[in-house]
Amino acid sequence: GRGRGRGRGRGRGRGRGRVAAAAEEAVEDDAEDDQGGSERDAPAEPLTLGPGFVHYSGDVYVHSSQRPGAVHFDLTFQLYGADKVHYPFRDCDPTGKYKKGVDQPLLRSKIAVKRYLEREGERENLTDEQFEEKWTAALAESKTLAEAKAKEDAAARAAIDAEFEAAYAAANPGTPDAAKSPGKLVAPGAKVPKGYTVVTVGGAPAAANAADEPPKPPTRREQVEAILERFDATIAQCCYCLYGVELCDRDKLPRRCRDEGGAANTVSSLDSVEDCAELWAYVQPYAEAVHDKPGFAAVLQAVRRAFPPGAAAPREGDPVEAYLAAMPDFREGAPEAANVSGDVRTMFDDDGVSRGAASRDEERSLARAAVTRAPPGPAPLDEGEEDGDEEDGEGETAESAEGGGAEGAALDAVAAMTDAEGAFTAIADAARAAPAAEGAEGAEGADVPKRPKKKKASDDPAVAYAGVHRTLHRFCAAVADVRENDEAFERIAHTFPLVIDLLRACFEPPMMNGEPPSMADDATLAETVRQLNGGEDSRISGRAARGASASLSPGLTAAQAAGRQFQLLKADLVHNPARFEGWLALADHVDAVKDLALNDAAKLVTVKDWNENGQHSATAHALVKKLQLALRRATCAAVACAPNELDRSQGYERQGLAAYEMVQASPPFHDGRRWKLSRDAAWRAALGLARDAFDGAARCAPTEWTYRCHGAKVARKIGEPCDELFDRLKATVDAAPGNLEAFYQMHASRIKFLVRLAEGKANGTMAQDERRRAMETIASHAFEPETLGYSGGSTKWRAMDPISRWDALWRDAAAAIKAAAKLLPAYHKASYRLAWSRLRYPGRADGRLPPDIVPDELNHHGAHHHGAHHHPGLAQNDDAVAAARIALAPLFKVDSNAHAAMKDKDACFKYNEQAPRFNIWMWEIDDYNLSVGRGVGGGKRGSYIGSSFRLHTVGVNESGRKFVAASRKATRLYLCLCFAAGDLAPLVAAPGYIGDERHKHARSMPDLRALAFALAQRGLVLAASNSEDSESVRRASELGYWMWVENAGLPWDELNRDGTMEYHLELRLGEEDPEEPSALIGESFLSKAKAADAQLAKVLASTRLEREFERMALNHVSSLAREGLGGIRCLKNMHADLARRVDDAERASRVRTRGGGVPAAPLAQLKTLAPIRAAVFASCVAATQSAVASFAPLEETPNYDGAQTTHDTNDALDARREVVDAALRLRADAERRAAELVRRQSHSQPPTNADEDEVANAMEVTGSLLVRAVAAATP
């Protein structure tokens, strides 16, 4: 699944918070207590495999036991080795999750065992289907053994009972009643239930000390609990009879009156809003436990229709909505930025990077006012009114005044209420906070008159029914709608308008059945209940409501679900303004909706459309701003009303992440090329807000590493001093040992700060003493201190000159990042940062090689290969460019022959049987995608990076937007590196891969597709002009062939125009920013680009560019005809590939458009492929004929035993077989084309004379060729 909802929607690299960790640990402790899963409980003697255990998987065996008198089976899973001796589940909690140092002797859940097996890699190389089939068979066998054992035990018990009855009858002769045993056989000293007496077999009572003691009187608490149980049973029976709501299990209801017809024909009482309010007061204490019970869903929908979220706001206006849209009053000198609506306000100011800014005080004042306002509620009643309702809180005051006797007084009050009717009314009134209902009167069977409408405390419905609003909306948001919301959020917004609908959902009321919900005091709701149950009365048809969702309408879209949830959370806060959980839930929901929309937009909407699509773009930007403001307001309120430090840290965390999002250059706002993030005053203000929030979260939760990690990243962007920055990073690493994200941030920051030191020295902005102190700080956090030689100012360190020290620090930091990339190749951050560091190394300007580059690494990867395209007069590829491309290699899959060409001079592309390949091999970073803990992909938990770091977890979950930005950045750099290094095969293959709609990168990289096309064009034209290197020209011709075939039928004018535009943009960006790929690569890229432009101008002066590539393709085909057997092998595979492409195009051309026409693209593709296909066919025939003519006849000589043998070697026989295979394929193709002509004639599509002549000639040539080839291969 997409992993939507809060976790996937927010997805900003948050680690597991302290609350989640504490909850998980509590669950694990409970599970451990239930299962007794600790090593100290294991017996001293080793357990061996006993009867009843069935092999499950690996070393896991399962045992089933059937509960007496039931059909349920209890499962027990244990580990037994090859010697059949038991050993525990290592590093595992009772739920199967990883827990270091904890062992479990057994597990009791299939899910727990599955987690353990996947983590330990003991799936036996089976697929999920095979694995499930094997598990099912093992469980079935185990259950069969358990059933047999249960039958055996039952028979044994029956035999013992019969023996006891016979012995009792023999010891008590007389009447049959006297001879009948009064009980069952029990063991000596066994515990006997109250009310039973232990007798001997002879009938005499047991000894006095064995007799049962007289029953003790119940305690006061037991009496109260018995009364409360009676209340529960009474409420459950009444709700079941009236509404069909089952508040308890079916077998615990006092009477099944609906099954008996006792309440089947009564009129529903859900005829008014007052009745719905009264019903909710009755069921609210039980709602969370029974929300999935039959009948409850329909009643809940009726109550929700009577009290929609919009009715929760008082008549004077919605205070929560006003607060979420409030802007602080900015003081003079604050930056002003015009938004879409025309206001000149901005969310942040830049007064000291927002720390201590005046608007921050105003913002906090708004939050305090929002959480301390009085909620809507009935005013105190005047004396003399007979309603008897009391203010909430008076009882609490009197209760607290008694000083410690609150619990006893409450128990006494409930115990005194022995009348069930009065107690029922008291509980209902307390639950709904409404005027008490008059008690029912009359004896059983008497008519009960309809209760008169009670006097309302206010004419405002929000005030009159405040008790309902205080609990109903919170329950619907947190319990009733969860499953349907999760399903709705899985639906991708695949168009721009759908993304806008999702963004707009929080600012418009949800539409239910095409109409907004309405509020009517006297609305008749019984019909609603019947409609929701399929047209039947809810009290009659329990099965209609069974399993129904507790939501308002089925099949909601993501926008509808988001809008409904927002309104519910907002309505709850209207009546519970000081509830911290409510503000935090609202912040999380707004954040999730925003992230869902932007993550979908990043993958499905181009950045150009997002920023330049007229009305859609303006609307989207305005809605995102409103969501960001609402999120900021909700987080401020959560911080203001947090009851403790732990909760306050969560509010600060959301606050910091909301601000930090605004300083990240990610789609759909920014693409890193045309739309770049502006680092202006608003950017610095957002950084300041994020830093302050993360620092506050770290103060409130000192042991949580994520807050410190985010604070360190923000501090690095702001430009904090070296010692302060690395103090933050050190605290992060200490708080999260084994965390890869913390480890990476430490050493990536070391490299970035070293670059800052070099720039400060070059431009004179950093003093020498400051640089020296910074270098010592960086050295104190070394990856390998012994190798570095720095340990408190050692002799080795002091003996180094400044440049040697700088290089040693660079080598150490780069070694840490390289080790992380090697351990987890899918951790793309490390691969990209390593490539960046090798290009960004300041010593390159002086001709020095980055100190982390090892010559063996370059030689192993063939960096100095002879197959690359070099041109006279150009700068040779430097080692830094080659090393950077090696660092990025794990993120991309390219053709294996390209790597072979890099390693071996003779392994060129001339015998390539397929088109070059290119694939982006990147995924979102998280523990699952990187296989951490599952023991696959090289990232097994517990692996070491260097000598000091042991991997435990990745520690970050990458959002969709960040992943798109990272994949774009890495792909762009890799394409430019390939151009600079002369490796043109990936450039030829990249446009086809990126432009394929089946791949997830198609909509997020259209500009990079055009850039790759332009770079491939220029690289091939330049390589083809290199007359001094015939091998380079030959490889350029082959790649030109594949480029022509891959883009057959596409409009080359548009491709050339778009490619040229993106290519020139790339060059211009490199001139403006040193961090752009062309500037990072340097002269290797720029000199080649200049030479390619000059050569391209010469080509365009004489012909069109597509004609040039067609000429290159035909030259390559004709050259293969002269290559002998290698050329034949390549030509026949090329011919098969072209036949497939032509067949696909012909099928597509037979599909008619809506207007009845023929699609243009397939026809253009057929027109382009026809001449190249004919050339390949002719070259293959010519090469085969030439090979047949060169074969000498096979001679035969008799052997001594009369057998025949040939004098030809095996290689000669293989050559003849290759020629025969080529002739057979050519003949088969000719026959297939002839059959196609016959089919077209039968469908009234007569072929042209040219087609008939071509097929006839092919049949004649291939027939003769096949005969000659077979004859040449026959002795």
PDB file of N, CA and C in Angstrom, residues 1148-1160 1163:
ATOM      1  N   ALA A1148      -1.081  -0.976 -32.919  1.00  0.00           N
ATOM      2  CA  ALA A1148      -1.553   0.335 -32.450  1.00  0.00           C
ATOM      3  C   ALA A1148      -2.230   1.120 -33.565  1.00  0.00           C
ATOM      4  N   SER A1149      -1.775   0.937 -34.794  1.00  0.00           N
ATOM      5  CA  SER A1149      -2.387   1.679 -35.908  1.00  0.00           C
ATOM      6  C   SER A1149      -3.777   1.169 -36.236  1.00  0.00           C
ATOM      7  N   ARG A1150      -4.091  -0.063 -35.840  1.00  0.00           N
ATOM      8  CA  ARG A1150      -5.439  -0.599 -36.118  1.00  0.00           C
ATOM      9  C   ARG A1150      -6.458  -0.135 -35.083  1.00  0.00           C
ATOM     10  N   VAL A1151      -6.005   0.519 -34.009  1.00  0.00           N
ATOM     11  CA  VAL A1151      -6.917   1.062 -33.003  1.00  0.00           C
ATOM     12  C   VAL A1151      -7.375   2.432 -33.466  1.00  0.00           C
ATOM     13  N   ARG A1152      -8.660   2.608 -33.573  1.00  0.00           N
ATOM     14  CA  ARG A1152      -9.216   3.868 -34.066  1.00  0.00           C
ATOM     15  C   ARG A1152      -9.435   4.850 -32.913  1.00  0.00           C
ATOM     16  N   THR A1153      -9.281   6.121 -33.225  1.00  0.00           N
ATOM     17  CA  THR A1153      -9.539   7.166 -32.244  1.00  0.00           C
ATOM     18  C   THR A1153     -11.034   7.359 -32.088  1.00  0.00           C
ATOM     19  N   ARG A1154     -11.425   8.260 -31.163  1.00  0.00           N
ATOM     20  CA  ARG A1154     -12.859   8.497 -30.947  1.00  0.00           C
ATOM     21  C   ARG A1154     -13.531   9.061 -32.186  1.00  0.00           C
ATOM     22  N   GLY A1155     -12.774   9.807 -32.973  1.00  0.00           N
ATOM     23  CA  GLY A1155     -13.347  10.353 -34.195  1.00  0.00           C
ATOM     24  C   GLY A1155     -13.300   9.389 -35.369  1.00  0.00           C
ATOM     25  N   GLY A1156     -12.808   8.190 -35.140  1.00  0.00           N
ATOM     26  CA  GLY A1156     -12.748   7.207 -36.214  1.00  0.00           C
ATOM     27  C   GLY A1156     -11.473   7.244 -37.014  1.00  0.00           C
ATOM     28  N   GLY A1157     -10.532   8.095 -36.651  1.00  0.00           N
ATOM     29  CA  GLY A1157      -9.291   8.197 -37.395  1.00  0.00           C
ATOM     30  C   GLY A1157      -8.231   7.232 -36.892  1.00  0.00           C
ATOM     31  N   VAL A1158      -7.092   7.284 -37.548  1.00  0.00           N
ATOM     32  CA  VAL A1158      -5.966   6.427 -37.193  1.00  0.00           C
ATOM     33  C   VAL A1158      -4.985   7.263 -36.377  1.00  0.00           C
ATOM     34  N   PRO A1159      -4.500   6.759 -35.231  1.00  0.00           N
ATOM     35  CA  PRO A1159      -3.530   7.535 -34.458  1.00  0.00           C
ATOM     36  C   PRO A1159      -2.278   7.834 -35.263  1.00  0.00           C
ATOM     37  N   ALA A1160      -1.759   9.045 -35.108  1.00  0.00           N
ATOM     38  CA  ALA A1160      -0.640   9.487 -35.935  1.00  0.00           C
ATOM     39  C   ALA A1160       0.682   8.861 -35.505  1.00  0.00           C
ATOM     40  N   LEU A1163       1.610   5.381 -37.104  1.00  0.00           N
ATOM     41  CA  LEU A1163       1.886   5.503 -38.534  1.00  0.00           C
ATOM     42  C   LEU A1163       3.256   6.133 -38.769  1.00  0.00           C
TER      43      LEU A1163
END
